[in-house]
Amino acid sequence: RQPLSLSVAGERLCSTEEATAGSGTYTRHGFIFSSLAGCLEKKNEDNELPVVSVVRDSESQLLPNVGAVVTCKVCSINSRFAKVHILYVGSTPLKSTFRGTIRREDIRATEKDKVEVYKSFRPSDIVLAKVISLGDAQSNYLLSTAENELGVVVARSEAGVQMVPISWCEMQCPRTHTKEFRKVARVQPQFLQT
Amino acid sequence: GGAYWVDSQQKRYVPVKGDHVIGIVTAKAGDVFRLDVGGSEPASLSYLAFEGATKRNRPNVQVGDLIYGQFVVANKDMEPEMVCIDSSGKSSGMGIIGQDGFLFKVSLGLIRKLLAPKCEIIQELSQLYPFELVLGMNGRIWVKAKTVQQTLIIVNILEACEYMTAEQRKQALAKLSGN
């Protein structure tokens, strides 16, 4: 890898015959253009053409892709959707959180009309969700918890104590023994700490 | 049976599911009205939540109108939602409160006292003049009598009931009906 120079967005780098477009670039009319302002990098492959990419920071930000499982924290709920902050993509923490939305019909796979957002999530719950779309103009990722392994993993009761899951739809507070409704994730046994 | 609760006195209302309250319409936003109910957030009321309302037949609600309705959603995490129909779709006394009359605010404890069955205050007042009365659990009372003067007299008596003893109230009413 040889950092060659700095480039600005829109700068024409080379033709597609000399190199392949990497991250931070796009091709148009047979030429490779930069789409970011940053350092130009050329990675030499043995058999194929070198890969040209433009990098902004030294570590590139890991972006959630469609189909990735993300860990997020619920910030507000509504009767139609829940707004979340995406904290982790897979197991890597994000430097800056992204915003996500979980719509009411994407919370569960079955009986979608009978879902109540208030009985599935509450503000400050930690939720495992899957990205279904990169989002609209407001740049909110669209997430879904419509699988058994997705849903609430950590939640606090009204008393402020961390709750224990007792079924796929209920969690219990160990101090007051009150049950609260949540859409609980079925975590694989190897990930549970006892 | 078998329930204990602690009754306390306060003036600030916190929305509770199932409570009947008087709300003031502050805005119309698309299919939903925004109502001020005296809580931390304005409540939302769908235009379809009235008896006999359809998409073609909208209720005639203007900004500034008074609405008597009940909460269907009221918790600390979401914006409260109200309806003016009960579970069977009948209005059962809820809906837009008519023209004229007088709206005023009292403490929540007085409202609960007035809503108790066979409340003496209401019985004594009804012997004085005929009047219409709507009590909202959010501390708001709407009164309408035949004349403005009668309305204001009833308003003053209800506000004073906060601090008057039963004796003082009977004396005041006796003086008024003597006039």
mmCIF file of C-alpha atoms in Angstrom:
data_model
loop_
_atom_site.group_PDB
_atom_site.id
_atom_site.type_symbol
_atom_site.label_atom_id
_atom_site.label_comp_id
_atom_site.label_asym_id
_atom_site.label_seq_id
_atom_site.Cartn_x
_atom_site.Cartn_y
_atom_site.Cartn_z
ATOM 1 C CA ARG A 1 0.000 0.000 0.000
ATOM 2 C CA GLN A 2 1.478 3.363 -0.932
ATOM 3 C CA PRO A 3 -0.291 6.548 0.172
ATOM 4 C CA LEU A 4 0.276 8.656 -2.916
ATOM 5 C CA SER A 5 -1.332 12.007 -2.323
ATOM 6 C CA LEU A 6 -4.372 13.869 -1.144
ATOM 7 C CA SER A 7 -7.455 14.070 -3.308
ATOM 8 C CA VAL A 8 -10.720 15.977 -3.243
ATOM 9 C CA ALA A 9 -14.218 14.790 -4.113
ATOM 10 C CA GLY A 10 -14.828 14.807 -7.846
ATOM 11 C CA GLU A 11 -11.162 14.567 -8.782
ATOM 12 C CA ARG A 12 -10.508 12.247 -11.698
ATOM 13 C CA LEU A 13 -7.916 9.715 -10.601
ATOM 14 C CA CYS A 14 -7.265 7.366 -13.504
ATOM 15 C CA SER A 15 -9.009 5.258 -16.123
ATOM 16 C CA THR A 16 -10.644 1.928 -15.374
ATOM 17 C CA GLU A 17 -8.083 0.234 -17.596
ATOM 18 C CA GLU A 18 -5.236 1.110 -15.245
ATOM 19 C CA ALA A 19 -6.862 0.245 -11.928
ATOM 20 C CA THR A 20 -10.053 -0.980 -10.216
ATOM 21 C CA ALA A 21 -12.267 1.297 -8.141
ATOM 22 C CA GLY A 22 -12.055 0.696 -4.392
ATOM 23 C CA SER A 23 -13.805 2.342 -1.435
ATOM 24 C CA GLY A 24 -14.288 6.097 -1.584
ATOM 25 C CA THR A 25 -14.349 6.151 -5.398
ATOM 26 C CA TYR A 26 -16.830 5.726 -8.212
ATOM 27 C CA THR A 27 -16.572 5.049 -11.944
ATOM 28 C CA ARG A 28 -18.118 7.199 -14.647
ATOM 29 C CA HIS A 29 -17.520 7.193 -18.414
ATOM 30 C CA GLY A 30 -14.641 4.716 -18.070
ATOM 31 C CA PHE A 31 -12.745 6.766 -15.489
ATOM 32 C CA ILE A 32 -12.337 6.455 -11.726
ATOM 33 C CA PHE A 33 -13.280 9.558 -9.698
ATOM 34 C CA SER A 34 -12.818 10.208 -6.010
ATOM 35 C CA SER A 35 -16.001 10.626 -3.940
ATOM 36 C CA LEU A 36 -14.278 11.733 -0.722
ATOM 37 C CA ALA A 37 -11.710 14.277 0.365
ATOM 38 C CA GLY A 38 -8.832 12.273 1.820
ATOM 39 C CA CYS A 39 -5.719 10.235 1.179
ATOM 40 C CA LEU A 40 -5.395 8.433 -2.124
ATOM 41 C CA GLU A 41 -4.224 4.830 -1.716
ATOM 42 C CA LYS A 42 -3.206 2.321 -4.361
ATOM 43 C CA LYS A 43 -3.058 -1.347 -3.389
ATOM 44 C CA ASN A 44 -1.125 -3.577 -5.759
ATOM 45 C CA GLU A 45 -2.648 -7.001 -6.424
ATOM 46 C CA ASP A 46 -0.501 -9.751 -7.972
ATOM 47 C CA ASN A 47 -2.629 -11.023 -10.838
ATOM 48 C CA GLU A 48 -5.273 -8.335 -11.161
ATOM 49 C CA LEU A 49 -5.266 -4.598 -11.598
ATOM 50 C CA PRO A 50 -4.252 -2.456 -8.601
ATOM 51 C CA VAL A 51 -7.107 -1.185 -6.423
ATOM 52 C CA VAL A 52 -7.399 2.584 -6.036
ATOM 53 C CA SER A 53 -9.208 3.861 -2.911
ATOM 54 C CA VAL A 54 -9.634 7.133 -1.051
ATOM 55 C CA VAL A 55 -9.497 6.936 2.723
ATOM 56 C CA ARG A 56 -10.639 9.664 5.096
ATOM 57 C CA ASP A 57 -9.373 8.465 8.480
ATOM 58 C CA SER A 58 -6.612 5.968 9.069
ATOM 59 C CA GLU A 59 -9.252 3.477 10.261
ATOM 60 C CA SER A 60 -12.242 3.359 8.004
ATOM 61 C CA GLN A 61 -15.602 3.602 9.750
ATOM 62 C CA LEU A 62 -17.405 0.295 9.665
ATOM 63 C CA LEU A 63 -20.799 0.963 8.108
ATOM 64 C CA PRO A 64 -23.729 -1.331 8.785
ATOM 65 C CA ASN A 65 -24.657 -3.208 5.639
ATOM 66 C CA VAL A 66 -28.037 -4.648 4.769
ATOM 67 C CA GLY A 67 -28.357 -7.932 6.639
ATOM 68 C CA ALA A 68 -25.850 -7.080 9.382
ATOM 69 C CA VAL A 69 -26.805 -7.734 13.003
ATOM 70 C CA VAL A 70 -26.366 -4.572 15.064
ATOM 71 C CA THR A 71 -26.601 -3.799 18.770
ATOM 72 C CA CYS A 72 -28.610 -0.687 19.546
ATOM 73 C CA LYS A 73 -30.103 1.269 22.416
ATOM 74 C CA VAL A 74 -33.722 2.434 22.317
ATOM 75 C CA CYS A 75 -33.983 6.205 22.758
ATOM 76 C CA SER A 76 -37.678 6.865 22.248
ATOM 77 C CA ILE A 77 -40.866 4.982 21.453
ATOM 78 C CA ASN A 78 -44.060 5.915 19.706
ATOM 79 C CA SER A 79 -47.176 3.930 18.889
ATOM 80 C CA ARG A 80 -45.860 3.392 15.342
ATOM 81 C CA PHE A 81 -42.100 2.849 15.728
ATOM 82 C CA ALA A 82 -39.103 2.883 18.051
ATOM 83 C CA LYS A 83 -36.084 5.128 17.500
ATOM 84 C CA VAL A 84 -32.705 3.656 18.388
ATOM 85 C CA HIS A 85 -29.011 4.570 18.456
ATOM 86 C CA ILE A 86 -26.831 1.930 16.758
ATOM 87 C CA LEU A 87 -23.836 1.274 19.036
ATOM 88 C CA TYR A 88 -22.126 -1.876 17.664
ATOM 89 C CA VAL A 89 -22.014 -3.484 14.224
ATOM 90 C CA GLY A 90 -21.461 -7.166 14.904
ATOM 91 C CA SER A 91 -18.874 -7.027 17.676
ATOM 92 C CA THR A 92 -17.045 -3.816 16.701
ATOM 93 C CA PRO A 93 -18.075 -0.624 18.540
ATOM 94 C CA LEU A 94 -18.811 2.431 16.431
ATOM 95 C CA LYS A 95 -16.986 5.706 17.063
ATOM 96 C CA SER A 96 -20.109 7.706 16.350
ATOM 97 C CA THR A 97 -23.572 6.253 16.744
ATOM 98 C CA PHE A 98 -25.987 5.987 13.863
ATOM 99 C CA ARG A 99 -29.710 6.471 14.174
ATOM 100 C CA GLY A 100 -32.098 3.621 13.397
ATOM 101 C CA THR A 101 -35.834 3.034 13.303
ATOM 102 C CA ILE A 102 -37.702 -0.165 14.108
ATOM 103 C CA ARG A 103 -41.197 0.046 12.658
ATOM 104 C CA ARG A 104 -44.125 -1.563 14.430
ATOM 105 C CA GLU A 105 -44.610 -4.158 11.664
ATOM 106 C CA ASP A 106 -40.927 -5.157 11.768
ATOM 107 C CA ILE A 107 -40.848 -6.021 15.473
ATOM 108 C CA ARG A 108 -42.277 -9.518 15.166
ATOM 109 C CA ALA A 109 -42.556 -12.076 12.373
ATOM 110 C CA THR A 110 -46.035 -13.335 13.334
ATOM 111 C CA GLU A 111 -49.275 -11.469 14.282
ATOM 112 C CA LYS A 112 -47.889 -8.147 13.116
ATOM 113 C CA ASP A 113 -51.185 -6.265 13.653
ATOM 114 C CA LYS A 114 -51.418 -7.125 17.328
ATOM 115 C CA VAL A 115 -47.972 -5.774 18.151
ATOM 116 C CA GLU A 116 -47.799 -2.956 20.681
ATOM 117 C CA VAL A 117 -44.504 -1.073 20.696
ATOM 118 C CA TYR A 118 -44.938 -0.343 24.409
ATOM 119 C CA LYS A 119 -45.058 -4.086 25.136
ATOM 120 C CA SER A 120 -41.966 -4.807 23.018
ATOM 121 C CA PHE A 121 -39.442 -2.083 23.804
ATOM 122 C CA ARG A 122 -38.926 0.704 26.321
ATOM 123 C CA PRO A 123 -36.447 3.588 26.275
ATOM 124 C CA SER A 124 -32.926 2.545 27.379
ATOM 125 C CA ASP A 125 -33.340 -1.135 26.374
ATOM 126 C CA ILE A 126 -30.414 -2.771 24.550
ATOM 127 C CA VAL A 127 -31.707 -4.522 21.428
ATOM 128 C CA LEU A 128 -30.177 -6.857 18.815
ATOM 129 C CA ALA A 129 -31.591 -6.018 15.392
ATOM 130 C CA LYS A 130 -30.898 -6.674 11.742
ATOM 131 C CA VAL A 131 -30.481 -3.943 9.139
ATOM 132 C CA ILE A 132 -33.134 -4.242 6.433
ATOM 133 C CA SER A 133 -32.522 -0.976 4.615
ATOM 134 C CA LEU A 134 -29.948 1.798 4.527
ATOM 135 C CA GLY A 135 -32.720 4.283 5.085
ATOM 136 C CA ASP A 136 -34.385 7.282 3.542
ATOM 137 C CA ALA A 137 -33.470 10.953 3.277
ATOM 138 C CA GLN A 138 -33.394 11.354 7.071
ATOM 139 C CA SER A 139 -30.544 8.786 7.081
ATOM 140 C CA ASN A 140 -32.256 6.520 9.603
ATOM 141 C CA TYR A 141 -31.320 2.899 9.152
ATOM 142 C CA LEU A 142 -34.392 0.658 8.998
ATOM 143 C CA LEU A 143 -34.016 -2.252 11.399
ATOM 144 C CA SER A 144 -35.992 -5.378 12.110
ATOM 145 C CA THR A 145 -36.251 -7.723 15.105
ATOM 146 C CA ALA A 146 -38.510 -10.237 13.356
ATOM 147 C CA GLU A 147 -36.500 -13.324 14.319
ATOM 148 C CA ASN A 148 -36.144 -15.441 17.439
ATOM 149 C CA GLU A 149 -32.523 -14.441 17.976
ATOM 150 C CA LEU A 150 -33.297 -10.723 17.711
ATOM 151 C CA GLY A 151 -34.917 -8.447 20.257
ATOM 152 C CA VAL A 152 -34.267 -7.114 23.743
ATOM 153 C CA VAL A 153 -31.152 -8.496 25.475
ATOM 154 C CA VAL A 154 -30.746 -6.089 28.416
ATOM 155 C CA ALA A 155 -33.574 -4.144 30.027
ATOM 156 C CA ARG A 156 -34.133 -2.386 33.321
ATOM 157 C CA SER A 157 -37.383 -2.647 35.251
ATOM 158 C CA GLU A 158 -39.341 0.326 36.598
ATOM 159 C CA ALA A 159 -37.435 -0.211 39.850
ATOM 160 C CA GLY A 160 -34.132 0.287 38.016
ATOM 161 C CA VAL A 161 -32.869 -3.300 38.355
ATOM 162 C CA GLN A 162 -31.722 -5.389 35.388
ATOM 163 C CA MET A 163 -34.446 -7.894 34.486
ATOM 164 C CA VAL A 164 -34.241 -11.628 33.814
ATOM 165 C CA PRO A 165 -35.975 -13.048 30.697
ATOM 166 C CA ILE A 166 -38.613 -15.679 31.464
ATOM 167 C CA SER A 167 -40.167 -16.192 28.012
ATOM 168 C CA TRP A 168 -40.016 -14.701 24.530
ATOM 169 C CA CYS A 169 -42.409 -11.942 25.574
ATOM 170 C CA GLU A 170 -41.816 -11.356 29.289
ATOM 171 C CA MET A 171 -39.013 -10.325 31.614
ATOM 172 C CA GLN A 172 -39.078 -10.321 35.408
ATOM 173 C CA CYS A 173 -37.443 -7.974 37.899
ATOM 174 C CA PRO A 174 -35.417 -9.975 40.465
ATOM 175 C CA ARG A 175 -36.102 -7.480 43.255
ATOM 176 C CA THR A 176 -39.814 -6.667 42.950
ATOM 177 C CA HIS A 177 -40.805 -9.819 40.990
ATOM 178 C CA THR A 178 -43.007 -7.765 38.698
ATOM 179 C CA LYS A 179 -43.189 -8.953 35.096
ATOM 180 C CA GLU A 180 -42.857 -6.602 32.176
ATOM 181 C CA PHE A 181 -43.564 -7.216 28.506
ATOM 182 C CA ARG A 182 -40.663 -7.091 26.066
ATOM 183 C CA LYS A 183 -39.824 -8.768 22.737
ATOM 184 C CA VAL A 184 -36.994 -10.891 24.193
ATOM 185 C CA ALA A 185 -34.083 -12.202 22.080
ATOM 186 C CA ARG A 186 -33.178 -15.882 22.316
ATOM 187 C CA VAL A 187 -29.456 -15.603 22.889
ATOM 188 C CA GLN A 188 -27.298 -18.606 21.966
ATOM 189 C CA PRO A 189 -26.246 -20.488 25.149
ATOM 190 C CA GLN A 190 -22.531 -20.028 24.460
ATOM 191 C CA PHE A 191 -22.910 -16.258 24.759
ATOM 192 C CA LEU A 192 -24.671 -16.297 28.124
ATOM 193 C CA GLN A 193 -22.555 -15.600 31.199
ATOM 194 C CA THR A 194 -23.683 -17.291 34.408
ATOM 195 C CA GLY B 1 -62.320 -5.755 46.398
ATOM 196 C CA GLY B 2 -59.233 -5.899 48.534
ATOM 197 C CA ALA B 3 -57.351 -2.906 47.150
ATOM 198 C CA TYR B 4 -55.483 -0.333 49.225
ATOM 199 C CA TRP B 5 -54.436 3.034 47.908
ATOM 200 C CA VAL B 6 -53.048 6.234 49.332
ATOM 201 C CA ASP B 7 -54.997 9.355 48.402
ATOM 202 C CA SER B 8 -52.866 12.472 48.184
ATOM 203 C CA GLN B 9 -53.527 16.079 47.317
ATOM 204 C CA GLN B 10 -51.893 17.703 44.317
ATOM 205 C CA LYS B 11 -52.618 20.231 41.600
ATOM 206 C CA ARG B 12 -50.379 18.872 38.809
ATOM 207 C CA TYR B 13 -52.089 16.240 36.699
ATOM 208 C CA VAL B 14 -50.257 13.145 35.379
ATOM 209 C CA PRO B 15 -52.164 11.316 32.596
ATOM 210 C CA VAL B 16 -53.462 7.890 33.602
ATOM 211 C CA LYS B 17 -55.055 5.339 31.256
ATOM 212 C CA GLY B 18 -58.842 5.306 31.621
ATOM 213 C CA ASP B 19 -59.158 8.759 33.205
ATOM 214 C CA HIS B 20 -61.857 11.070 31.822
ATOM 215 C CA VAL B 21 -60.442 14.567 31.298
ATOM 216 C CA ILE B 22 -61.319 17.910 29.719
ATOM 217 C CA GLY B 23 -58.831 18.906 27.027
ATOM 218 C CA ILE B 24 -58.443 22.164 25.067
ATOM 219 C CA VAL B 25 -57.719 21.794 21.340
ATOM 220 C CA THR B 26 -54.455 23.594 20.535
ATOM 221 C CA ALA B 27 -53.738 22.398 16.989
ATOM 222 C CA LYS B 28 -55.020 20.299 14.122
ATOM 223 C CA ALA B 29 -52.249 18.245 12.492
ATOM 224 C CA GLY B 30 -53.510 16.143 9.592
ATOM 225 C CA ASP B 31 -55.699 13.388 11.016
ATOM 226 C CA VAL B 32 -54.981 14.154 14.629
ATOM 227 C CA PHE B 33 -55.879 16.909 17.097
ATOM 228 C CA ARG B 34 -53.420 18.113 19.730
ATOM 229 C CA LEU B 35 -55.050 18.713 23.115
ATOM 230 C CA ASP B 36 -53.715 20.434 26.174
ATOM 231 C CA VAL B 37 -54.697 18.294 29.181
ATOM 232 C CA GLY B 38 -52.496 19.939 31.786
ATOM 233 C CA GLY B 39 -49.822 17.224 31.676
ATOM 234 C CA SER B 40 -46.196 17.373 30.574
ATOM 235 C CA GLU B 41 -47.057 16.648 26.931
ATOM 236 C CA PRO B 42 -50.028 17.507 24.731
ATOM 237 C CA ALA B 43 -52.322 14.522 24.102
ATOM 238 C CA SER B 44 -53.279 13.344 20.621
ATOM 239 C CA LEU B 45 -56.872 12.628 19.555
ATOM 240 C CA SER B 46 -57.659 11.014 16.218
ATOM 241 C CA TYR B 47 -60.563 12.487 14.249
ATOM 242 C CA LEU B 48 -61.975 8.954 13.894
ATOM 243 C CA ALA B 49 -62.277 8.537 17.669
ATOM 244 C CA PHE B 50 -65.728 10.140 17.810
ATOM 245 C CA GLU B 51 -69.079 8.393 17.630
ATOM 246 C CA GLY B 52 -70.246 8.117 14.023
ATOM 247 C CA ALA B 53 -67.061 9.587 12.583
ATOM 248 C CA THR B 54 -65.815 8.262 9.251
ATOM 249 C CA LYS B 55 -63.229 9.497 6.792
ATOM 250 C CA ARG B 56 -65.977 11.359 4.932
ATOM 251 C CA ASN B 57 -67.883 12.487 8.017
ATOM 252 C CA ARG B 58 -65.345 14.420 10.087
ATOM 253 C CA PRO B 59 -66.256 15.908 13.477
ATOM 254 C CA ASN B 60 -66.499 19.710 13.558
ATOM 255 C CA VAL B 61 -63.637 20.496 15.924
ATOM 256 C CA GLN B 62 -61.927 23.907 15.945
ATOM 257 C CA VAL B 63 -58.839 25.158 17.736
ATOM 258 C CA GLY B 64 -59.907 26.343 21.189
ATOM 259 C CA ASP B 65 -62.798 23.873 21.592
ATOM 260 C CA LEU B 66 -63.231 21.871 24.780
ATOM 261 C CA ILE B 67 -63.270 18.083 24.519
ATOM 262 C CA TYR B 68 -64.300 15.578 27.181
ATOM 263 C CA GLY B 69 -62.579 12.256 26.532
ATOM 264 C CA GLN B 70 -60.657 9.403 28.114
ATOM 265 C CA PHE B 71 -57.064 8.197 27.791
ATOM 266 C CA VAL B 72 -56.336 4.934 25.966
ATOM 267 C CA VAL B 73 -52.538 5.291 26.122
ATOM 268 C CA ALA B 74 -50.911 7.079 29.045
ATOM 269 C CA ASN B 75 -47.463 6.118 30.297
ATOM 270 C CA LYS B 76 -44.204 7.861 31.040
ATOM 271 C CA ASP B 77 -42.514 6.755 27.792
ATOM 272 C CA MET B 78 -45.053 7.797 25.169
ATOM 273 C CA GLU B 79 -47.226 10.732 24.247
ATOM 274 C CA PRO B 80 -50.747 10.297 25.743
ATOM 275 C CA GLU B 81 -53.589 9.392 23.361
ATOM 276 C CA MET B 82 -57.258 10.139 23.929
ATOM 277 C CA VAL B 83 -60.533 8.964 22.444
ATOM 278 C CA CYS B 84 -64.124 10.186 22.728
ATOM 279 C CA ILE B 85 -65.746 6.767 22.393
ATOM 280 C CA ASP B 86 -65.805 3.832 24.770
ATOM 281 C CA SER B 87 -64.891 0.232 23.976
ATOM 282 C CA SER B 88 -68.250 -0.459 22.302
ATOM 283 C CA GLY B 89 -68.020 2.590 20.022
ATOM 284 C CA LYS B 90 -70.624 4.725 21.831
ATOM 285 C CA SER B 91 -69.807 8.237 22.947
ATOM 286 C CA SER B 92 -71.348 7.784 26.469
ATOM 287 C CA GLY B 93 -71.236 11.476 27.293
ATOM 288 C CA MET B 94 -67.840 12.200 25.736
ATOM 289 C CA GLY B 95 -67.142 14.522 22.827
ATOM 290 C CA ILE B 96 -67.081 18.250 22.125
ATOM 291 C CA ILE B 97 -68.395 20.383 25.000
ATOM 292 C CA GLY B 98 -70.941 22.921 23.789
ATOM 293 C CA GLN B 99 -70.740 26.670 23.493
ATOM 294 C CA ASP B 100 -70.756 29.103 26.423
ATOM 295 C CA GLY B 101 -70.241 27.946 29.964
ATOM 296 C CA PHE B 102 -67.154 28.526 32.059
ATOM 297 C CA LEU B 103 -63.984 26.427 32.440
ATOM 298 C CA PHE B 104 -61.849 26.702 35.571
ATOM 299 C CA LYS B 105 -59.214 24.733 37.413
ATOM 300 C CA VAL B 106 -59.280 23.206 40.903
ATOM 301 C CA SER B 107 -57.082 20.758 42.776
ATOM 302 C CA LEU B 108 -57.250 17.049 41.964
ATOM 303 C CA GLY B 109 -58.425 16.152 45.462
ATOM 304 C CA LEU B 110 -61.528 18.310 45.119
ATOM 305 C CA ILE B 111 -62.389 16.630 41.814
ATOM 306 C CA ARG B 112 -62.205 13.205 43.423
ATOM 307 C CA LYS B 113 -64.423 14.436 46.258
ATOM 308 C CA LEU B 114 -66.970 15.782 43.767
ATOM 309 C CA LEU B 115 -66.919 12.544 41.784
ATOM 310 C CA ALA B 116 -67.652 10.415 44.836
ATOM 311 C CA PRO B 117 -71.162 8.931 44.746
ATOM 312 C CA LYS B 118 -73.855 11.054 46.465
ATOM 313 C CA CYS B 119 -71.575 14.078 46.803
ATOM 314 C CA GLU B 120 -73.272 16.599 49.099
ATOM 315 C CA ILE B 121 -71.819 19.637 47.370
ATOM 316 C CA ILE B 122 -73.397 18.743 44.030
ATOM 317 C CA GLN B 123 -76.735 17.902 45.618
ATOM 318 C CA GLU B 124 -76.893 21.181 47.513
ATOM 319 C CA LEU B 125 -75.868 23.208 44.483
ATOM 320 C CA SER B 126 -78.459 21.563 42.270
ATOM 321 C CA GLN B 127 -81.176 22.750 44.650
ATOM 322 C CA LEU B 128 -79.935 26.291 44.147
ATOM 323 C CA TYR B 129 -80.053 26.631 40.331
ATOM 324 C CA PRO B 130 -80.206 24.097 37.498
ATOM 325 C CA PHE B 131 -76.849 23.834 35.726
ATOM 326 C CA GLU B 132 -74.713 21.599 33.515
ATOM 327 C CA LEU B 133 -71.455 20.311 34.943
ATOM 328 C CA VAL B 134 -68.488 18.430 33.444
ATOM 329 C CA LEU B 135 -65.695 17.263 35.768
ATOM 330 C CA GLY B 136 -62.290 16.368 34.336
ATOM 331 C CA MET B 137 -59.858 14.263 36.368
ATOM 332 C CA ASN B 138 -57.153 16.707 35.317
ATOM 333 C CA GLY B 139 -58.542 19.319 37.674
ATOM 334 C CA ARG B 140 -60.747 21.111 35.118
ATOM 335 C CA ILE B 141 -64.436 21.838 35.667
ATOM 336 C CA TRP B 142 -66.875 23.228 33.094
ATOM 337 C CA VAL B 143 -70.127 24.814 34.315
ATOM 338 C CA LYS B 144 -73.057 26.262 32.431
ATOM 339 C CA ALA B 145 -76.174 27.732 34.033
ATOM 340 C CA LYS B 146 -79.040 29.787 32.590
ATOM 341 C CA THR B 147 -77.425 33.198 33.102
ATOM 342 C CA VAL B 148 -73.830 34.361 33.352
ATOM 343 C CA GLN B 149 -74.409 35.518 36.922
ATOM 344 C CA GLN B 150 -75.679 32.105 38.041
ATOM 345 C CA THR B 151 -72.733 30.438 36.290
ATOM 346 C CA LEU B 152 -70.243 32.648 38.097
ATOM 347 C CA ILE B 153 -71.911 32.057 41.457
ATOM 348 C CA ILE B 154 -71.590 28.291 40.991
ATOM 349 C CA VAL B 155 -67.963 28.667 39.902
ATOM 350 C CA ASN B 156 -67.132 30.698 43.016
ATOM 351 C CA ILE B 157 -68.834 28.204 45.320
ATOM 352 C CA LEU B 158 -66.986 25.253 43.761
ATOM 353 C CA GLU B 159 -63.648 27.006 43.993
ATOM 354 C CA ALA B 160 -64.308 27.937 47.610
ATOM 355 C CA CYS B 161 -65.317 24.369 48.504
ATOM 356 C CA GLU B 162 -61.592 23.621 48.549
ATOM 357 C CA TYR B 163 -61.251 25.371 51.874
ATOM 358 C CA MET B 164 -64.760 25.697 53.283
ATOM 359 C CA THR B 165 -66.136 23.324 55.853
ATOM 360 C CA ALA B 166 -69.572 21.799 55.327
ATOM 361 C CA GLU B 167 -71.086 24.283 57.783
ATOM 362 C CA GLN B 168 -69.667 27.323 56.022
ATOM 363 C CA ARG B 169 -70.876 25.967 52.697
ATOM 364 C CA LYS B 170 -74.438 25.442 53.964
ATOM 365 C CA GLN B 171 -74.445 28.980 55.354
ATOM 366 C CA ALA B 172 -73.237 30.439 52.059
ATOM 367 C CA LEU B 173 -75.854 28.538 50.068
ATOM 368 C CA ALA B 174 -78.597 29.511 52.487
ATOM 369 C CA LYS B 175 -77.660 33.172 52.046
ATOM 370 C CA LEU B 176 -77.726 32.818 48.254
ATOM 371 C CA SER B 177 -81.058 31.051 48.067
ATOM 372 C CA GLY B 178 -82.478 33.599 50.469
ATOM 373 C CA ASN B 179 -81.662 36.434 48.023
#
